[in-house]
Coordinates of C-alpha atoms in Angstrom, one line a residue:
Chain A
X56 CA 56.6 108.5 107.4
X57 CA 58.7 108.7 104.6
X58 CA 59.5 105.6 102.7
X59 CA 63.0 106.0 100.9
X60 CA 64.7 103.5 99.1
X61 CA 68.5 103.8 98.8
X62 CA 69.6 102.2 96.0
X63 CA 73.5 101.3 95.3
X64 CA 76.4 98.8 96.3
X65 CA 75.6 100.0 100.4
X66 CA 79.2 100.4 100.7
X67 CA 78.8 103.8 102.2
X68 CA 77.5 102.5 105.8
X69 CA 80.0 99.0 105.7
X70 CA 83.1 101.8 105.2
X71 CA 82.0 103.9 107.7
X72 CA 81.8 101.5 110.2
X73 CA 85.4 100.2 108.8
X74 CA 86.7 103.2 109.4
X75 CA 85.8 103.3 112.9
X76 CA 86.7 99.4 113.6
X77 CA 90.0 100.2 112.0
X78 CA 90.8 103.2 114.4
X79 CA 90.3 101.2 117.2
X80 CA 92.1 98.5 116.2
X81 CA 95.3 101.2 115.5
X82 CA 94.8 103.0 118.7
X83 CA 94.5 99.8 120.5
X84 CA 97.9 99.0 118.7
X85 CA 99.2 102.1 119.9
X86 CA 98.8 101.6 123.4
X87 CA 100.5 98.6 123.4
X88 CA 103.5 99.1 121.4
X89 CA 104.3 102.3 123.8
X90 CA 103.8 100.2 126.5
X91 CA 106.2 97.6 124.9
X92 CA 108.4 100.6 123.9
X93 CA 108.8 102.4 127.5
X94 CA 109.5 98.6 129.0
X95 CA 112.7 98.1 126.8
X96 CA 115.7 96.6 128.8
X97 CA 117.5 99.0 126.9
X98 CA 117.3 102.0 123.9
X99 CA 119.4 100.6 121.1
X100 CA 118.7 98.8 118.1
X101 CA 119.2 95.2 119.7
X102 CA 116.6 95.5 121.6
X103 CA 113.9 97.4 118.9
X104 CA 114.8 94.2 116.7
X105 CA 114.0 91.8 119.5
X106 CA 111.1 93.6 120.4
X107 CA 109.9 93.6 116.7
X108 CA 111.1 90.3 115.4
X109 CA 108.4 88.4 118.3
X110 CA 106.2 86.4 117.0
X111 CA 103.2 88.5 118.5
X112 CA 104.1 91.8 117.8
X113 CA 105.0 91.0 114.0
X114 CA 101.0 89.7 114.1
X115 CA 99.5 92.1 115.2
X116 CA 101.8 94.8 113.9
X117 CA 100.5 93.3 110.1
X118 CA 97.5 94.0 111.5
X119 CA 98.0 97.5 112.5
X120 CA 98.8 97.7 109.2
X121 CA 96.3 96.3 106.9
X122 CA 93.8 98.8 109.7
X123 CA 95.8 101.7 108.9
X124 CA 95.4 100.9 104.8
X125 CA 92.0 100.3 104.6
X126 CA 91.6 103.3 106.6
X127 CA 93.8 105.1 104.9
X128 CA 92.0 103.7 101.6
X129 CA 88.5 105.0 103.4
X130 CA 89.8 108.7 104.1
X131 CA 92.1 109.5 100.8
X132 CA 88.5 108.3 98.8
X133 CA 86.5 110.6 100.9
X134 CA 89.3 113.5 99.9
X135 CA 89.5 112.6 96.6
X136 CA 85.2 112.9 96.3
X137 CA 85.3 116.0 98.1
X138 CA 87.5 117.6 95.8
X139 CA 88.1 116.0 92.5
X140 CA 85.3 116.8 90.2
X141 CA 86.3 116.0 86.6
X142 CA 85.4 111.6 86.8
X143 CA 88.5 110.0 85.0
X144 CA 90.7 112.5 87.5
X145 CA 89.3 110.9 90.1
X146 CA 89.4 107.5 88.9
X147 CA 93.1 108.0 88.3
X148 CA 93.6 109.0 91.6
X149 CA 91.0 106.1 93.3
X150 CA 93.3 103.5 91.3
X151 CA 97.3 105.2 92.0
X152 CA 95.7 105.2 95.5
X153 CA 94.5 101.8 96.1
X154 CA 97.9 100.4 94.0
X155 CA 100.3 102.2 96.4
X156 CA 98.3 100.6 99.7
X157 CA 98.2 97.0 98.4
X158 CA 101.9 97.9 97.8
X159 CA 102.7 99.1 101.1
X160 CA 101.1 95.8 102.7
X161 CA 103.4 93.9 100.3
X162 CA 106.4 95.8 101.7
X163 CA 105.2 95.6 105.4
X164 CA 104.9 92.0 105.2
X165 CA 108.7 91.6 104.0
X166 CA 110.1 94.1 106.6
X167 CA 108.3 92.0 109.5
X168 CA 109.0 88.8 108.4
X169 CA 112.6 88.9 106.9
X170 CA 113.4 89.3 110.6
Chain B
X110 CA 54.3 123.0 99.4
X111 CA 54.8 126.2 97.9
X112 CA 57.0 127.7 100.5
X113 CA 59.0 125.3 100.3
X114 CA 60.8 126.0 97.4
X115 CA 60.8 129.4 98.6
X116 CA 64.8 129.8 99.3
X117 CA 66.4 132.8 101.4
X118 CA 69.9 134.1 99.4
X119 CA 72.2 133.5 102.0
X120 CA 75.8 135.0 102.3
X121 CA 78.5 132.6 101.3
X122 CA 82.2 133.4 102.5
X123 CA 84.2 131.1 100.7
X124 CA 87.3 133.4 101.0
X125 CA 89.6 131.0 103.3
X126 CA 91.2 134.2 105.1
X127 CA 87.9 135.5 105.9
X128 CA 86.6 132.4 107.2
X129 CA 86.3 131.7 111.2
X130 CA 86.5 128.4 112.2
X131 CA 85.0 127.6 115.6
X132 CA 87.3 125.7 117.8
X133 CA 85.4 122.4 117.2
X134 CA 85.8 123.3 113.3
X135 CA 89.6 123.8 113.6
X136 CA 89.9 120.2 115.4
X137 CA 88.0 118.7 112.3
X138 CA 90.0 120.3 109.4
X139 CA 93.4 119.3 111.2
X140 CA 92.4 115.8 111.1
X141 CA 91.9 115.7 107.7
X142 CA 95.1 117.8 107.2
X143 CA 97.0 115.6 109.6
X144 CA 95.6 112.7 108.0
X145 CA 96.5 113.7 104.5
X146 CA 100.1 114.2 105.8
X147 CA 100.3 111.0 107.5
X148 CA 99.2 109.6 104.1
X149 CA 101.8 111.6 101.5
X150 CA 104.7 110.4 104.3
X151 CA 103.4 106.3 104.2
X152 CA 106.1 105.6 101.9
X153 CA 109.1 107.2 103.8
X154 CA 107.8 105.8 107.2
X155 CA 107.5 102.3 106.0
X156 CA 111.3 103.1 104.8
X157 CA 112.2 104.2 107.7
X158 CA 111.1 101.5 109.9
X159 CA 112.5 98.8 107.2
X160 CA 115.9 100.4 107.3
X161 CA 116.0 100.6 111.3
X162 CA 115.3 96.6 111.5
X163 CA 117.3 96.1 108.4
X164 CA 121.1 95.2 107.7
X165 CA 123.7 96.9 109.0
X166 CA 124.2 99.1 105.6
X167 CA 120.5 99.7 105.9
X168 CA 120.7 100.6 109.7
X169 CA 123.5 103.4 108.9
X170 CA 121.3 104.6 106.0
X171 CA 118.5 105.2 108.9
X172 CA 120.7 107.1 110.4
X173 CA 121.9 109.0 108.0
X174 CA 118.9 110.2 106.7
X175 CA 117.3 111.3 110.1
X176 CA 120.5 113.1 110.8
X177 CA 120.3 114.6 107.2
X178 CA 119.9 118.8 108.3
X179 CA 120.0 122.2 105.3
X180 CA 122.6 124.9 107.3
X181 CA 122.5 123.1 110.4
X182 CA 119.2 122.6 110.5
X183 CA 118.0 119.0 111.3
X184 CA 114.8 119.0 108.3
X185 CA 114.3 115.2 108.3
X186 CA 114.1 115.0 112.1
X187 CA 111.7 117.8 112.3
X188 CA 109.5 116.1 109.4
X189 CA 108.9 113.1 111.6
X190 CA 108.4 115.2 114.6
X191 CA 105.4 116.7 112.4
X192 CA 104.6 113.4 111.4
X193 CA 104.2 112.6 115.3
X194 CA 101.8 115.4 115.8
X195 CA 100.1 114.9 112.9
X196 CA 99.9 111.1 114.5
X197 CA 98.7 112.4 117.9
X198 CA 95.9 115.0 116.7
X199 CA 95.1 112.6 114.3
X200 CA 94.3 110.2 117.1
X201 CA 93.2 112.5 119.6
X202 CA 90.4 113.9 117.4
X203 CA 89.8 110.4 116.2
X204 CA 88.8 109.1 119.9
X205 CA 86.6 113.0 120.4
X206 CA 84.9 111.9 116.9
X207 CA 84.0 108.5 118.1
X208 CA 82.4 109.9 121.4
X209 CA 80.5 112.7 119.0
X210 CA 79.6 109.1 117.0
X211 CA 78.0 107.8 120.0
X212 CA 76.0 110.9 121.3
X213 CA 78.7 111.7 123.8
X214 CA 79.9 115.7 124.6
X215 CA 77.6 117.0 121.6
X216 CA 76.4 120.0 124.1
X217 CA 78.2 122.9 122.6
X218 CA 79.7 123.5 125.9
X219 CA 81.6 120.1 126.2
X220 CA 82.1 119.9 122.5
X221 CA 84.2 123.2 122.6
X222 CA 86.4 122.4 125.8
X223 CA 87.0 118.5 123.8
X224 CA 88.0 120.3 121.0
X225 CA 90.7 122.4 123.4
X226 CA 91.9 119.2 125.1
X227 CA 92.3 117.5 121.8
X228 CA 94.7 120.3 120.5
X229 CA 96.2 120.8 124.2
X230 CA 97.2 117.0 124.6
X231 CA 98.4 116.3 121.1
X232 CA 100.6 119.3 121.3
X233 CA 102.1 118.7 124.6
X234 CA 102.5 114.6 124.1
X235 CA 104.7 116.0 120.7
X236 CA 106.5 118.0 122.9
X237 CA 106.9 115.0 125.3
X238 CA 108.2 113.0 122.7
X239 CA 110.6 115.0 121.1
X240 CA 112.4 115.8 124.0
X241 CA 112.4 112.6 124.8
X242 CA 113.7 110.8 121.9
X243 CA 115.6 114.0 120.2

């Protein structure tokens, strides 16, 4: 038996398991929102702004959202490790690419709830 | 423990056109392609869907820029219907992958007719929803 001890911040198991809770969660969403989609009373903006200004689908449409940035987040780092050697390179890229996701959930959050 | 550090040289191809990709292989690289894509095009989607449930200046700047085409050519429209595949593979091969996870289809046999039907349904649900919402 070999006795190995993994030393480190064990964020490599908790992010792939993330990355697998967060698919489901988006294709979950997915689902849905087509089946919301094909049972509009009608194809014109009225009723995609009624559809998205509910109460539930602005919830769990954040949702879908903060899933598909932190899986996003998970897959881009992954890329980035794969291929980015040099260390402050891939710093840079670890940071421009965590600022623009926190951004995006910013933005999100106003488009849903503005309406 | 001496033969273990013996090593056989093995051939490496590392040129990318003489490379072949099994089936299973060409499912895998897509989704990180695809998923790369979807990434790069965040920004403009998020756009996009803030400008279709936006004012009414905002509305006609949706549809201005989907109907936006180079010699009659309709580019931003066929960008998003990428993105859709992209979308579709991305989650097609997402669901094979969590299967794979879980010990499911792993004989060589299933895992090369999943890989098919992953690239088969993506491809013809794009085509499904382009013609439908074109």
């Amino acid at each position: 038996m070999v006795k190995r001890l993994v030393v480190g911040a064990h964020y490599g198991f908790r992010d792939w398991l993330a990355q697998r809770v967060t698919a489901v969660v988006m294709a979950v969403y997915t689902v849905y929102m087509l089946v919301r989609v094909a049972c509009l009373p009608a194809y014109d903006n009225t009723a995609w702004r009624d559809l998205m200004a509910g109460g539930f689908t602005k919830y769990v449409t954040f949702l879908f959202a903060l899933a598909l940035f932190y899986h996003a987040w998970v897959g881009v780092r992954d890329i980035w490790m794969d291929y980015i050697k040099p260390i402050s390179v891939r710093l840079t890229l670890h940071v421009i690419t965590l600022l623009a996701l926190a951004g995006y959930a910013g933005w999100v959050a106003q488009i849903l709830w503005r309406l | 423990m001496a033969e273990a550090t013996v090593r056989k040289v093995r051939p490496k191809y590392l040129n990318l056109i003489q490379i072949r990709l099994p089936l299973p292989g060409i499912v895998s690289i897509l989704h990180r392609v695809s998923g790369v894509g979807l990434f790069l095009a965040l920004g403009g989607l998020i756009w996009l869907l803030g400008a279709s449930l936006g004012s009414a200046e905002q509305l006609a700047a949706f549809r201005a820029v989907l109907a936006f085409s180079v010699l009659g050519l309709p580019v931003v429209k066929l960008v998003v219907l990428g993105l859709v595949w992209a979308y579709l593979h991305h989650f097609c091969a997402g669901i094979r992958f969590l299967f794979l996870d879980m010990h499911k289809g792993i004989e060589l046999e299933t895992a090369r007719k999943t890989a098919v039907a992953v690239l088969a349904v993506s491809l013809s649900l794009t085509v499904v929803l382009g013609v439908l919402t074109w």
